[in-house]
Tab-separated table of C-alpha atoms in Angstrom:
chain	number	residue	atom	x	y	z
A	1147	MET	CA	202.550	204.992	159.283
A	1148	ALA	CA	204.823	207.324	161.065
A	1149	GLY	CA	207.665	205.065	159.604
A	1150	ILE	CA	206.548	205.236	155.884
A	1151	ARG	CA	206.101	209.166	156.355
A	1152	HIS	CA	209.772	209.258	157.672
A	1153	LEU	CA	210.968	207.279	154.765
A	1154	VAL	CA	209.113	209.340	152.297
A	1155	ASN	CA	210.573	212.523	154.006
A	1156	TYR	CA	213.828	210.831	153.848
A	1157	ILE	CA	213.758	210.363	149.974
A	1158	CYS	CA	211.994	213.780	149.141
A	1159	ARG	CA	215.284	215.532	151.019
A	1160	GLY	CA	217.371	214.253	148.253
A	1161	ARG	CA	219.259	211.082	150.204
A	1162	ARG	CA	218.418	208.449	147.503
A	1163	LYS	CA	221.508	207.426	147.018
A	1164	SER	CA	222.347	206.395	150.911
A	1165	LEU	CA	218.857	204.931	150.862
A	1166	PHE	CA	219.442	202.822	147.912
A	1167	LEU	CA	222.687	201.566	149.252
A	1168	LEU	CA	220.818	200.679	152.644
A	1169	LEU	CA	218.126	198.671	150.663
A	1170	ALA	CA	220.663	196.974	148.588
A	1171	THR	CA	222.311	195.569	151.557
A	1172	ILE	CA	219.653	194.714	153.332
A	1173	GLY	CA	218.290	192.756	150.554
A	1174	ALA	CA	221.677	191.224	149.925
A	1175	VAL	CA	221.604	190.005	153.499
A	1176	CYS	CA	217.953	188.749	153.180
A	1177	PHE	CA	219.053	186.842	150.011
A	1178	ILE	CA	222.279	185.137	151.601
A	1179	ILE	CA	219.955	184.065	154.323
A	1180	GLY	CA	217.241	182.659	151.966
A	1181	ARG	CA	219.718	180.687	149.921
A	1182	LEU	CA	221.464	179.378	153.040
A	1183	SER	CA	218.143	178.098	154.397
A	1184	GLN	CA	217.232	176.539	151.145
A	1185	ALA	CA	220.457	174.605	150.834
A	1186	ASP	CA	220.015	173.484	154.606
A	1187	ALA	CA	216.450	172.496	153.311
A	1188	GLY	CA	217.822	170.631	150.334
A	1189	PHE	CA	220.544	168.803	152.026
A	1190	PHE	CA	217.902	167.784	154.549
A	1191	SER	CA	215.470	166.516	151.988
A	1192	LEU	CA	218.195	164.582	150.135
A	1193	PHE	CA	218.073	162.193	152.826
A	1194	THR	CA	214.732	162.190	154.058
A	1195	GLY	CA	212.515	162.199	150.945
A	1196	GLY	CA	210.748	159.230	149.113
A	1197	ASN	CA	208.948	157.925	146.111
A	1198	GLY	CA	205.148	158.106	146.924
A	1199	VAL	CA	205.004	155.655	149.679
A	1200	ARG	CA	205.947	155.673	153.400
A	1201	ALA	CA	208.417	153.230	154.243
A	1202	ARG	CA	207.231	149.475	155.018
A	1203	ASP	CA	209.309	146.857	156.004
A	1204	LEU	CA	208.092	143.603	154.352
A	1205	GLY	CA	210.589	141.167	155.004
A	1206	VAL	CA	213.300	143.431	156.417
A	1207	GLN	CA	216.659	141.766	157.213
A	1208	ASP	CA	218.462	144.603	158.700
A	1209	VAL	CA	217.652	148.021	160.329
A	1210	ALA	CA	218.282	151.609	159.668
A	1211	ALA	CA	217.160	155.184	159.582
A	1212	GLY	CA	216.961	158.657	158.367
A	1213	ARG	CA	215.722	162.175	159.825
A	1214	GLN	CA	211.990	162.834	159.933
A	1215	ALA	CA	210.245	165.517	158.188
A	1216	ALA	CA	208.662	168.509	159.745
A	1217	PRO	CA	205.971	167.746	161.914
A	1218	GLY	CA	202.872	167.230	160.103
A	1219	ALA	CA	204.615	167.036	156.868
A	1220	ALA	CA	204.721	164.002	154.297
A	1221	PRO	CA	208.366	162.265	154.608
A	1222	VAL	CA	210.195	161.998	151.402
A	1223	PHE	CA	212.800	159.285	150.618
A	1224	PRO	CA	215.602	159.378	148.216
A	1225	ASP	CA	215.896	156.836	145.354
A	1226	PRO	CA	219.097	156.628	143.654
A	1227	MET	CA	217.568	155.082	140.744
A	1228	ARG	CA	215.493	158.311	140.363
A	1229	ASN	CA	216.909	161.639	139.199
A	1230	ASP	CA	214.220	163.665	141.268
A	1231	LEU	CA	212.162	163.078	144.525
A	1232	ILE	CA	208.235	162.965	144.850
A	1233	ARG	CA	206.844	163.916	148.024
A	1234	GLY	CA	204.945	161.441	150.300
A	1235	GLN	CA	201.256	160.660	150.715
A	1236	ASP	CA	200.808	164.080	151.526
A	1237	GLY	CA	201.942	165.939	148.855
A	1238	ASP	CA	202.570	165.991	145.154
A	1239	ASP	CA	205.807	168.624	144.630
A	1240	ASP	CA	208.592	167.269	142.548
A	1241	VAL	CA	211.645	168.066	143.912
A	1242	LYS	CA	214.989	168.124	141.868
A	1243	VAL	CA	218.223	166.825	143.641
A	1244	LYS	CA	221.657	165.805	142.510
A	1245	SER	CA	222.865	162.060	142.672
A	1246	ILE	CA	224.167	160.686	145.664
A	1247	ASN	CA	228.061	160.500	144.825
A	1248	ASP	CA	229.856	161.183	147.952
A	1249	LYS	CA	229.608	158.525	150.534
A	1250	LYS	CA	231.065	160.831	153.237
A	1251	LEU	CA	227.896	162.919	152.567
A	1252	ASN	CA	225.826	160.220	153.088
A	1253	ILE	CA	227.052	159.260	156.340
A	1254	ALA	CA	227.346	163.017	157.464
A	1255	ALA	CA	223.473	163.602	156.567
A	1256	VAL	CA	222.545	160.481	158.724
A	1257	LYS	CA	224.750	160.448	161.520
A	1258	ASP	CA	222.211	162.385	163.623
A	1259	ALA	CA	219.427	160.248	162.473
A	1260	GLY	CA	217.585	157.471	163.873
A	1261	TYR	CA	217.205	155.259	160.497
A	1262	VAL	CA	217.930	155.393	156.850
A	1263	SER	CA	215.573	153.724	154.268
A	1264	ALA	CA	217.326	151.574	151.411
A	1265	LEU	CA	216.065	149.250	148.600
A	1266	ASN	CA	215.903	145.412	149.856
A	1267	LYS	CA	217.629	143.658	146.753
A	1268	THR	CA	217.662	140.347	148.280
A	1269	TRP	CA	213.887	139.823	147.789
A	1270	MET	CA	211.659	139.696	144.954
A	1271	THR	CA	208.783	142.348	144.698
A	1272	TRP	CA	206.078	141.488	147.373
A	1273	LYS	CA	203.216	143.012	145.792
A	1274	ASP	CA	203.712	141.444	142.271
A	1275	VAL	CA	205.585	137.982	141.994
A	1276	ASP	CA	205.483	138.452	138.353
A	1277	SER	CA	206.847	141.823	137.976
A	1278	PRO	CA	208.896	142.572	134.792
A	1279	GLY	CA	212.163	143.036	136.362
A	1280	ILE	CA	214.259	143.533	139.540
A	1281	TYR	CA	216.774	146.241	140.014
A	1282	ARG	CA	220.350	144.965	140.844
A	1283	ALA	CA	222.686	147.836	140.894
A	1284	CYS	CA	224.904	150.329	138.968
A	1285	VAL	CA	227.663	148.505	136.855
A	1286	PRO	CA	230.458	149.677	134.915
A	1287	LYS	CA	229.942	149.718	130.961
A	1288	PRO	CA	232.465	147.145	129.674
A	1289	PRO	CA	235.067	148.636	127.361
A	1290	ASP	CA	234.332	148.320	123.725
A	1291	ASP	CA	236.529	145.473	122.795
A	1292	GLU	CA	234.848	143.421	125.763
A	1293	MET	CA	231.283	144.565	124.860
A	1294	ALA	CA	230.136	141.838	122.549
A	1295	GLU	CA	231.391	139.108	124.795
A	1296	VAL	CA	229.849	140.530	127.931
A	1297	VAL	CA	226.818	141.678	126.943
A	1298	THR	CA	225.692	139.074	124.745
A	1299	GLY	CA	222.697	140.500	123.645
A	1300	GLY	CA	224.114	143.876	122.740
A	1301	LEU	CA	222.882	147.235	122.121
A	1302	ILE	CA	218.815	147.062	121.407
A	1303	TYR	CA	218.055	150.149	120.586
A	1304	ASP	CA	218.880	153.649	121.175
A	1305	THR	CA	215.936	156.025	121.619
A	1306	ASN	CA	214.943	159.172	122.820
A	1307	ASP	CA	211.818	157.998	124.550
A	1308	MET	CA	213.910	155.347	126.748
A	1309	THR	CA	212.097	154.242	130.016
A	1310	ILE	CA	213.111	151.510	132.223
A	1311	THR	CA	209.843	149.369	131.482
A	1312	THR	CA	210.396	149.664	127.768
A	1313	CYS	CA	213.795	147.973	128.061
A	1314	LEU	CA	212.715	145.164	130.239
A	1315	GLU	CA	209.711	144.346	128.199
A	1316	SER	CA	212.007	144.392	124.930
A	1317	CYS	CA	214.629	142.011	127.131
A	1318	ASN	CA	211.971	139.528	128.255
A	1319	GLU	CA	210.156	139.450	124.681
A	1320	MET	CA	213.718	138.562	123.209
A	1321	GLY	CA	214.366	136.026	126.083
A	1322	PHE	CA	217.232	137.681	128.059
A	1323	THR	CA	217.833	137.224	131.669
A	1324	TYR	CA	219.180	140.815	132.132
A	1325	ALA	CA	218.638	144.152	130.661
A	1326	ALA	CA	220.942	147.208	131.204
A	1327	LEU	CA	220.294	150.880	130.384
A	1328	GLY	CA	223.188	153.705	129.564
A	1329	LYS	CA	223.400	157.210	128.874
A	1330	GLY	CA	219.638	157.888	129.299
A	1331	THR	CA	218.512	156.466	125.786
A	1332	GLN	CA	220.249	153.048	125.528
A	1333	CYS	CA	218.890	149.568	126.331
A	1334	PHE	CA	221.097	146.591	126.377
A	1335	CYS	CA	220.273	142.663	126.730
A	1336	SER	CA	222.265	139.906	127.912
A	1337	ASP	CA	222.680	136.723	129.493
A	1338	VAL	CA	225.104	135.942	132.248
A	1339	LYS	CA	227.356	132.607	132.817
A	1340	GLY	CA	229.905	132.211	135.454
A	1341	ASN	CA	231.653	135.301	136.823
A	1342	SER	CA	230.797	137.790	134.480
A	1343	SER	CA	232.085	141.282	134.699
A	1344	LEU	CA	228.323	142.414	134.184
A	1345	LEU	CA	227.635	141.396	137.788
A	1346	ARG	CA	230.437	143.764	139.372
A	1347	TYR	CA	227.877	145.586	141.511
A	1348	MET	CA	228.774	149.389	142.160
A	1349	ASP	CA	227.083	152.428	143.953
A	1350	SER	CA	223.820	153.336	142.347
A	1351	ALA	CA	224.741	156.965	142.100
A	1352	HIS	CA	227.121	156.223	139.357
A	1353	CYS	CA	224.176	155.966	137.262
A	1354	ASP	CA	223.203	159.574	137.211
A	1355	ILE	CA	221.702	160.291	133.805
A	1356	PRO	CA	217.627	160.470	133.586
A	1357	CYS	CA	215.757	158.378	131.328
A	1358	VAL	CA	214.929	160.591	128.414
A	1359	GLY	CA	211.484	159.091	128.201
A	1360	ASP	CA	210.786	159.312	131.899
A	1361	LYS	CA	213.072	161.670	133.791
A	1362	LYS	CA	212.020	160.807	136.998
A	1363	TYR	CA	214.012	157.679	137.073
A	1364	ASN	CA	217.999	157.288	135.877
A	1365	CYS	CA	218.916	155.056	132.845
A	1366	GLY	CA	222.553	154.404	133.356
A	1367	GLY	CA	225.435	156.980	133.394
A	1368	ASP	CA	228.027	157.882	130.724
A	1369	LYS	CA	230.355	154.725	131.727
A	1370	TYR	CA	227.776	152.989	133.735
A	1371	LEU	CA	224.951	150.818	133.306
A	1372	SER	CA	221.707	150.321	135.260
A	1373	LEU	CA	221.481	146.491	135.704
A	1374	TYR	CA	217.955	144.827	135.676
A	1375	ARG	CA	217.308	141.036	136.447
A	1376	THR	CA	214.302	140.301	133.934
A	1377	ARG	CA	211.608	137.385	134.522
A	1378	VAL	CA	213.395	135.180	131.988
A	1379	ALA	CA	214.109	132.121	133.608
A	1380	ASP	CA	218.109	131.206	133.902
A	1381	THR	CA	218.121	127.867	132.610
A	1382	ARG	CA	221.140	126.926	134.884
A	1383	CYS	CA	218.757	126.674	138.002
A	1384	SER	CA	215.331	127.180	137.090
A	1385	HIS	CA	214.024	123.593	137.120
A	1386	MET	CA	212.973	122.616	140.842
A	1387	GLU	CA	210.976	119.637	141.840
A	1388	LEU	CA	208.665	118.104	144.798
A	1389	LYS	CA	209.861	114.649	145.280
A	1390	SER	CA	207.865	111.559	145.983
A	1391	GLU	CA	206.140	111.354	149.514
A	1392	GLY	CA	208.718	109.778	152.116
A	1393	SER	CA	211.515	110.032	149.845
A	1394	LEU	CA	213.612	112.274	151.729
A	1395	PRO	CA	214.594	112.546	155.117
A	1396	LEU	CA	213.482	115.464	157.565
A	1397	ILE	CA	216.109	118.066	157.754
A	1398	ALA	CA	215.406	121.427	159.441
A	1399	LEU	CA	216.162	124.956	158.292
A	1400	ALA	CA	216.085	126.307	161.800
A	1401	SER	CA	216.773	129.923	163.031
A	1402	PHE	CA	215.518	132.850	165.454
A	1403	PRO	CA	213.172	135.110	163.370
A	1404	ARG	CA	215.057	137.558	160.884
A	1405	SER	CA	218.001	135.504	160.495
A	1406	GLY	CA	217.708	134.940	156.829
A	1407	ASN	CA	215.534	131.830	156.701
A	1408	THR	CA	213.558	132.914	153.711
A	1409	TRP	CA	216.515	134.019	151.685
A	1410	SER	CA	218.360	130.893	152.723
A	1411	ARG	CA	215.340	128.909	151.322
A	1412	GLN	CA	215.305	130.586	147.950
A	1413	LEU	CA	219.243	129.973	147.433
A	1414	ILE	CA	218.966	126.324	148.614
A	1415	GLU	CA	215.987	125.615	146.102
A	1416	ARG	CA	218.030	127.059	143.544
A	1417	ALA	CA	221.361	125.226	144.313
A	1418	THR	CA	219.674	122.015	144.668
A	1419	GLY	CA	216.874	121.953	142.259
A	1420	LEU	CA	214.419	120.558	145.214
A	1421	TYR	CA	211.851	122.664	146.830
A	1422	THR	CA	212.040	123.372	150.364
A	1423	GLY	CA	208.948	123.006	152.938
A	1424	SER	CA	207.971	124.803	156.164
A	1425	TYR	CA	206.553	123.952	159.646
A	1426	TYR	CA	204.215	126.874	159.012
A	1427	TRP	CA	202.936	125.202	155.661
A	1428	GLU	CA	199.343	125.739	156.610
A	1429	HIS	CA	199.763	129.245	156.760
A	1430	GLU	CA	202.073	129.842	153.677
A	1431	ARG	CA	199.682	127.781	151.192
A	1432	LYS	CA	197.214	130.797	152.202
A	1433	GLN	CA	199.522	133.477	151.281
A	1434	ALA	CA	199.459	134.982	147.785
A	1435	PHE	CA	203.111	135.535	147.931
A	1436	GLY	CA	204.372	132.294	149.900
A	1437	SER	CA	202.179	130.196	147.855
A	1438	LYS	CA	203.934	130.904	144.425
A	1439	ALA	CA	207.207	131.716	145.762
A	1440	PHE	CA	207.735	128.491	147.861
A	1441	PRO	CA	205.366	125.604	146.215
A	1442	GLY	CA	207.030	123.261	148.836
A	1443	GLY	CA	205.599	125.240	151.458
A	1444	ASN	CA	202.134	124.217	150.310
A	1445	VAL	CA	202.430	120.589	151.422
A	1446	ASP	CA	202.646	118.892	154.875
A	1447	TYR	CA	206.190	118.863	155.557
A	1448	LYS	CA	206.034	115.685	157.468
A	1449	LEU	CA	205.173	113.842	153.965
A	1450	LYS	CA	208.984	114.045	153.392
A	1451	GLN	CA	208.876	115.681	149.828
A	1452	THR	CA	211.160	118.709	150.458
A	1453	ILE	CA	214.836	119.053	150.722
A	1454	CYS	CA	214.577	120.796	154.164
A	1455	VAL	CA	212.118	122.447	156.318
A	1456	LYS	CA	211.719	125.963	157.829
A	1457	SER	CA	211.154	126.250	161.628
A	1458	HIS	CA	211.651	129.078	164.050
A	1459	LEU	CA	210.566	126.483	166.982
A	1460	SER	CA	212.846	125.310	169.751
A	1461	LEU	CA	210.706	122.719	171.463
A	1462	THR	CA	212.492	119.380	172.084
A	1463	ASP	CA	210.068	117.153	170.556
A	1464	HIS	CA	209.638	119.275	167.519
A	1465	ILE	CA	213.514	119.060	167.094
A	1466	LYS	CA	213.507	115.046	167.500
A	1467	GLU	CA	210.988	115.079	164.689
A	1468	PHE	CA	214.057	115.833	162.216
A	1469	GLU	CA	216.048	112.629	161.900
A	1470	GLY	CA	218.021	114.136	159.372
A	1471	GLY	CA	219.415	116.620	161.529
A	1472	ALA	CA	219.266	120.532	160.897
A	1473	VAL	CA	221.228	123.502	159.367
A	1474	ILE	CA	220.666	126.235	161.889
A	1475	LEU	CA	221.148	129.735	160.712
A	1476	ILE	CA	222.775	132.130	163.478
A	1477	ARG	CA	222.743	135.801	163.202
A	1478	ASN	CA	224.162	138.784	165.313
A	1479	PRO	CA	221.495	138.670	168.057
A	1480	TYR	CA	221.449	142.384	168.215
A	1481	SER	CA	220.747	142.825	164.609
A	1482	ALA	CA	217.939	140.155	164.629
A	1483	ILE	CA	216.312	141.686	167.662
A	1484	VAL	CA	216.091	145.127	165.897
A	1485	ALA	CA	215.096	143.594	162.595
A	1486	GLU	CA	212.277	141.661	164.543
A	1487	VAL	CA	210.989	145.276	166.224
A	1488	PHE	CA	210.508	146.576	162.757
A	1489	ARG	CA	208.832	143.509	161.214
A	1490	ARG	CA	206.327	143.737	163.918
A	1491	HIS	CA	205.525	147.335	163.767
A	1492	MET	CA	205.989	147.816	160.059
A	1493	PHE	CA	204.806	144.869	158.616
A	1494	GLU	CA	202.390	143.590	161.215
A	1495	LYS	CA	201.184	146.693	162.375
A	1496	GLN	CA	201.519	148.566	159.304
A	1497	GLN	CA	203.290	151.513	161.197
A	1498	SER	CA	205.791	154.209	159.631
A	1499	ALA	CA	209.261	153.675	160.141
A	1500	GLU	CA	209.198	156.859	162.239
A	1501	GLU	CA	206.408	155.406	164.281
A	1502	ALA	CA	208.390	152.078	164.739
A	1503	MET	CA	211.656	153.865	165.903
A	1504	GLU	CA	209.562	155.499	168.822
A	1505	TYR	CA	209.323	151.849	170.330
A	1506	PHE	CA	213.373	151.993	171.306
A	1507	LYS	CA	212.566	154.933	173.461
A	1508	SER	CA	209.567	153.136	175.238
A	1509	LYS	CA	209.614	151.461	178.688
A	1510	GLU	CA	208.748	148.075	176.934
A	1511	TRP	CA	211.918	148.044	174.703
A	1512	GLU	CA	214.131	146.709	177.160
A	1513	ALA	CA	212.369	143.941	178.421
A	1514	PHE	CA	211.576	142.944	174.993
A	1515	ALA	CA	214.878	142.629	174.008
A	1516	LYS	CA	215.822	140.817	177.076
A	1517	ALA	CA	213.131	138.122	176.301
A	1518	GLN	CA	214.256	137.861	172.602
A	1519	SER	CA	217.797	137.366	173.417
A	1520	GLU	CA	216.868	134.533	175.678
A	1521	LYS	CA	214.646	133.216	173.008
A	1522	TRP	CA	217.624	133.393	170.460
A	1523	LYS	CA	219.759	131.754	172.936
A	1524	ASN	CA	217.502	128.852	173.462
A	1525	MET	CA	216.870	128.325	169.821
A	1526	ALA	CA	220.551	127.892	169.387
A	1527	MET	CA	220.984	126.004	172.487
A	1528	GLN	CA	218.151	123.550	171.671
A	1529	TRP	CA	218.994	122.708	168.145
A	1530	LEU	CA	222.705	121.978	169.189
A	1531	THR	CA	221.661	119.932	172.107
A	1532	TYR	CA	218.978	117.750	170.432
A	1533	ALA	CA	219.509	117.611	166.664
A	1534	PRO	CA	221.300	114.121	165.530
A	1535	ARG	CA	223.453	116.216	163.193
A	1536	ILE	CA	224.125	119.938	162.872
A	1537	LEU	CA	225.643	122.475	160.417
A	1538	ALA	CA	225.742	126.037	162.100
A	1539	ILE	CA	225.850	128.838	159.158
A	1540	HIS	CA	226.287	132.142	160.509
A	1541	TYR	CA	224.183	134.752	158.666
A	1542	GLU	CA	226.954	137.298	158.143
A	1543	ASP	CA	229.151	134.518	156.509
A	1544	ILE	CA	226.527	133.663	153.979
A	1545	GLN	CA	226.146	137.394	153.321
A	1546	ALA	CA	229.942	137.970	152.734
A	1547	ARG	CA	230.620	134.452	151.246
A	1548	THR	CA	227.243	133.158	149.700
A	1549	TYR	CA	228.986	130.803	147.106
A	1550	GLU	CA	231.155	129.173	149.583
A	1551	GLU	CA	228.307	128.935	152.593
A	1552	LEU	CA	225.760	127.654	150.245
A	1553	THR	CA	228.037	124.717	148.858
A	1554	LYS	CA	228.713	123.653	152.810
A	1555	ILE	CA	224.635	123.557	152.855
A	1556	VAL	CA	224.154	121.580	149.809
A	1557	LYS	CA	226.804	119.374	150.898
A	1558	PHE	CA	225.223	118.734	154.461
A	1559	LEU	CA	221.697	118.133	152.698
A	1560	ASN	CA	223.497	115.057	150.930
A	1561	VAL	CA	222.863	116.553	147.151
A	1562	GLU	CA	225.328	116.648	144.705
A	1563	VAL	CA	227.215	119.891	144.256
A	1564	ASP	CA	226.938	121.383	140.784
A	1565	PRO	CA	229.113	124.677	140.976
A	1566	GLN	CA	226.633	125.997	137.909
A	1567	ARG	CA	223.667	125.814	139.785
A	1568	ILE	CA	225.208	127.037	142.850
A	1569	MET	CA	226.543	130.270	140.985
A	1570	CYS	CA	223.142	130.608	139.289
A	1571	ALA	CA	221.584	130.640	142.861
A	1572	THR	CA	223.778	133.401	143.966
A	1573	HIS	CA	223.176	135.288	140.979
A	1574	GLU	CA	219.302	134.879	141.191
A	1575	TYR	CA	219.190	135.850	144.861
A	1576	PRO	CA	222.654	137.998	145.561
A	1577	SER	CA	223.172	139.264	149.238
A	1578	SER	CA	222.665	142.675	149.976
A	1579	GLN	CA	226.035	143.117	150.833
A	1580	SER	CA	227.239	142.271	147.420
A	1581	THR	CA	224.647	144.519	145.627
A	1582	GLY	CA	225.502	147.241	147.996
A	1583	ILE	CA	222.983	149.960	149.486
A	1584	SER	CA	220.562	151.934	147.283
A	1585	LEU	CA	219.110	154.597	149.770
A	1586	GLY	CA	215.454	155.455	149.086
A	1587	ASN	CA	212.052	154.279	150.010
A	1588	HIS	CA	211.013	151.413	147.359
A	1589	GLY	CA	207.490	150.714	148.805
A	1590	SER	CA	207.425	147.162	149.772
A	1591	LYS	CA	210.955	146.341	148.683
A	1592	THR	CA	212.167	148.878	151.593
A	1593	ARG	CA	214.392	148.039	154.322
A	1594	VAL	CA	215.776	150.185	157.087
A	1595	TYR	CA	219.141	150.582	159.048
A	1596	LEU	CA	219.774	152.110	162.442
A	1597	THR	CA	222.069	154.925	162.678
A	1598	TYR	CA	222.276	154.740	166.389
A	1599	ASP	CA	222.824	152.325	169.261
A	1600	PRO	CA	219.582	151.549	171.140
A	1601	PHE	CA	220.975	148.940	173.454
A	1602	SER	CA	222.105	150.183	176.884
A	1603	THR	CA	225.284	148.915	178.732
A	1604	SER	CA	223.497	146.888	180.952
A	1605	LEU	CA	221.241	145.212	178.326
A	1606	ARG	CA	224.707	144.279	176.208
A	1607	GLU	CA	226.033	142.824	179.075
A	1608	HIS	CA	222.852	140.713	179.275
A	1609	ILE	CA	223.260	139.611	175.619
A	1610	ASN	CA	226.796	139.302	175.652
A	1611	GLY	CA	226.440	136.671	178.459
A	1612	TYR	CA	224.193	134.678	175.991
A	1613	ILE	CA	226.580	134.887	173.086
A	1614	LYS	CA	229.081	133.385	175.512
A	1615	THR	CA	227.186	130.406	176.382
A	1616	VAL	CA	226.165	129.793	172.300
A	1617	ASN	CA	229.944	129.894	171.707
A	1618	GLU	CA	230.515	127.570	174.282
A	1619	SER	CA	228.026	124.986	172.497
A	1620	LEU	CA	229.283	125.750	169.295
A	1621	ALA	CA	232.957	125.070	170.157
A	1622	ALA	CA	231.481	121.687	171.682
A	1623	HIS	CA	229.839	120.556	168.616
A	1624	HIS	CA	233.083	121.844	166.548
A	1625	GLN	CA	231.127	124.371	164.851
A	1626	LYS	CA	232.190	127.952	163.743
A	1627	LEU	CA	231.971	130.375	166.784
A	1628	LEU	CA	230.042	133.850	166.760
A	1629	GLN	CA	232.065	136.940	166.347
A	1630	ASP	CA	232.701	139.048	169.453
A	1631	TYR	CA	229.581	141.205	168.687
A	1632	ASN	CA	229.082	144.372	170.893
A	1633	SER	CA	225.978	145.733	169.631
A	1634	VAL	CA	223.685	146.074	166.480
A	1635	LYS	CA	225.704	146.830	163.191
A	1636	LEU	CA	225.123	150.554	162.129
A	1637	PHE	CA	224.653	152.160	158.828
C-alpha cells in the first residue's frame, strides 16, 4: 500500500512524463522477454509435438528421439504432412507451426535429445490393413510438357474443399495406383511404370500448402505433390500363390530380430509371385495383421508350399531342416539391439518412447546389450556353419540398393528373374532410406531414431569382437563382410 501511495504522490506532483517513460521501458523489456520465451517454446514444441497419440513403435526398424515435454504435459510430435500440431492425449489445443524446411534446423533441434519420432513408410498401416492409401513422400511436380506422360490420369479435379481422403477415394474408384495432391486444392491420379520421375522422393517439408478442405493437413506445395499409394493393386506384381504341398525345397529367411525379415518377406513375395512362410506360423495365423498380410504364414512351413521361411532360431537341428539352404539377413548389431529394446518396451509393454528411453540409463541395459550381441553372433555363425548353402544379405545394402539386392535373393531362391516384378516390389515396399524421413508421431506407423550413443567404450569393444568373428566366417564362406561398425547409426 505504501508503494501505491508513493506512486500516486509521484503522479500528482506532475512527473507524469518521467513516469510514462519508466513504465514504457519496463513494458518493452517484459514484451521482449515474453517474445523470446514464446520463440523458445515454439522451437521446442516444433520438434516434440504430435498428432494425438503417444509414440508407439509397432515394427520399428531403427531408433531415435526428440525432447520430452514439460513434466506432466502431454508430448506433441511434428507431422510434416500437417500444417499444424495437435497436442497429445492430455490436451486439445491446436498449435500453428511452420514447415520444417531447414535440415540443419532439424539436427540442431534434436542434438541434445534422446530420440526423434518419424513415419515408418516401409510398412502398411498396422491397425487397418485396408486403409485407402499409404503416404510415400513429397515429389517434384513434373513440368507442364511432361505432365501427361508422367501423371497418367492427369488432374482429376481442383476444388476448394480438397482433403487427402477425398483425393484417395477418387483415385481408388478410378483404378489408379497413386494419388497426388498439389497447391492445397488439386488432386491428380496416376499409374507408375518403370523408373517414373513421379517416384523421385523428396523431403516432406516441400509440401507445405494446407489442404483447403482440412487445414490440419498439407496437400502438396506450389511445385511439389504429396504422393500416396492407393489400395489399387499393381498388376505387375499383385498375383501371388501358395504352391502345392511338397513342391518347394525348405529355404530359410533367417535373421536376428529387427533385421528386416518382415520387410524382406514382402519384397520377396512381390518379386517371385510366391508366398513366404514362417517358423512361427501357428502364432501368425492368429494375428489379424499377420494372417492377412502373409497368407503363407498361415500354414505349416514343413508342408513345403512357400518360397522361403522366416526364422530367428539358431539351433543346429533346426538349421539342418532347411535342405535348400538359407538367406541370412545381417544388420549392424548396434542398430538391431537398440531396435529390439524399443520393440520390447513400446510394442510388448506398450510404453511411451520416453519410458523406453529410460532403459538405456538402467543397470540392466549393459547386460542386455552383451547378451543380445552374443545371440546376434551365434545367429550368424550357426547359419553360416550348418546351412548347406547360404546367401548373406546385409540390411544396410538392401536399404540402399533394394533392386540389386532383391535380384540376388530371387536368383538364390531359384526363381526366374522378372525385372518388372522386382521393380514393382521396390515400388510397393520402398526402403525408408529411399523415401526419406518424415518427422512426426504417426500413431502405429511411428518409428524412432536415437540421437545419442548409449554404448559405452567397453561395450563397443565387446560387440566389435563379435563383429570380427562373424566377418572371419563370412570371408571363409565367400560372403560380403560387415562394415566397420562402431556403434548405432544416429539421426
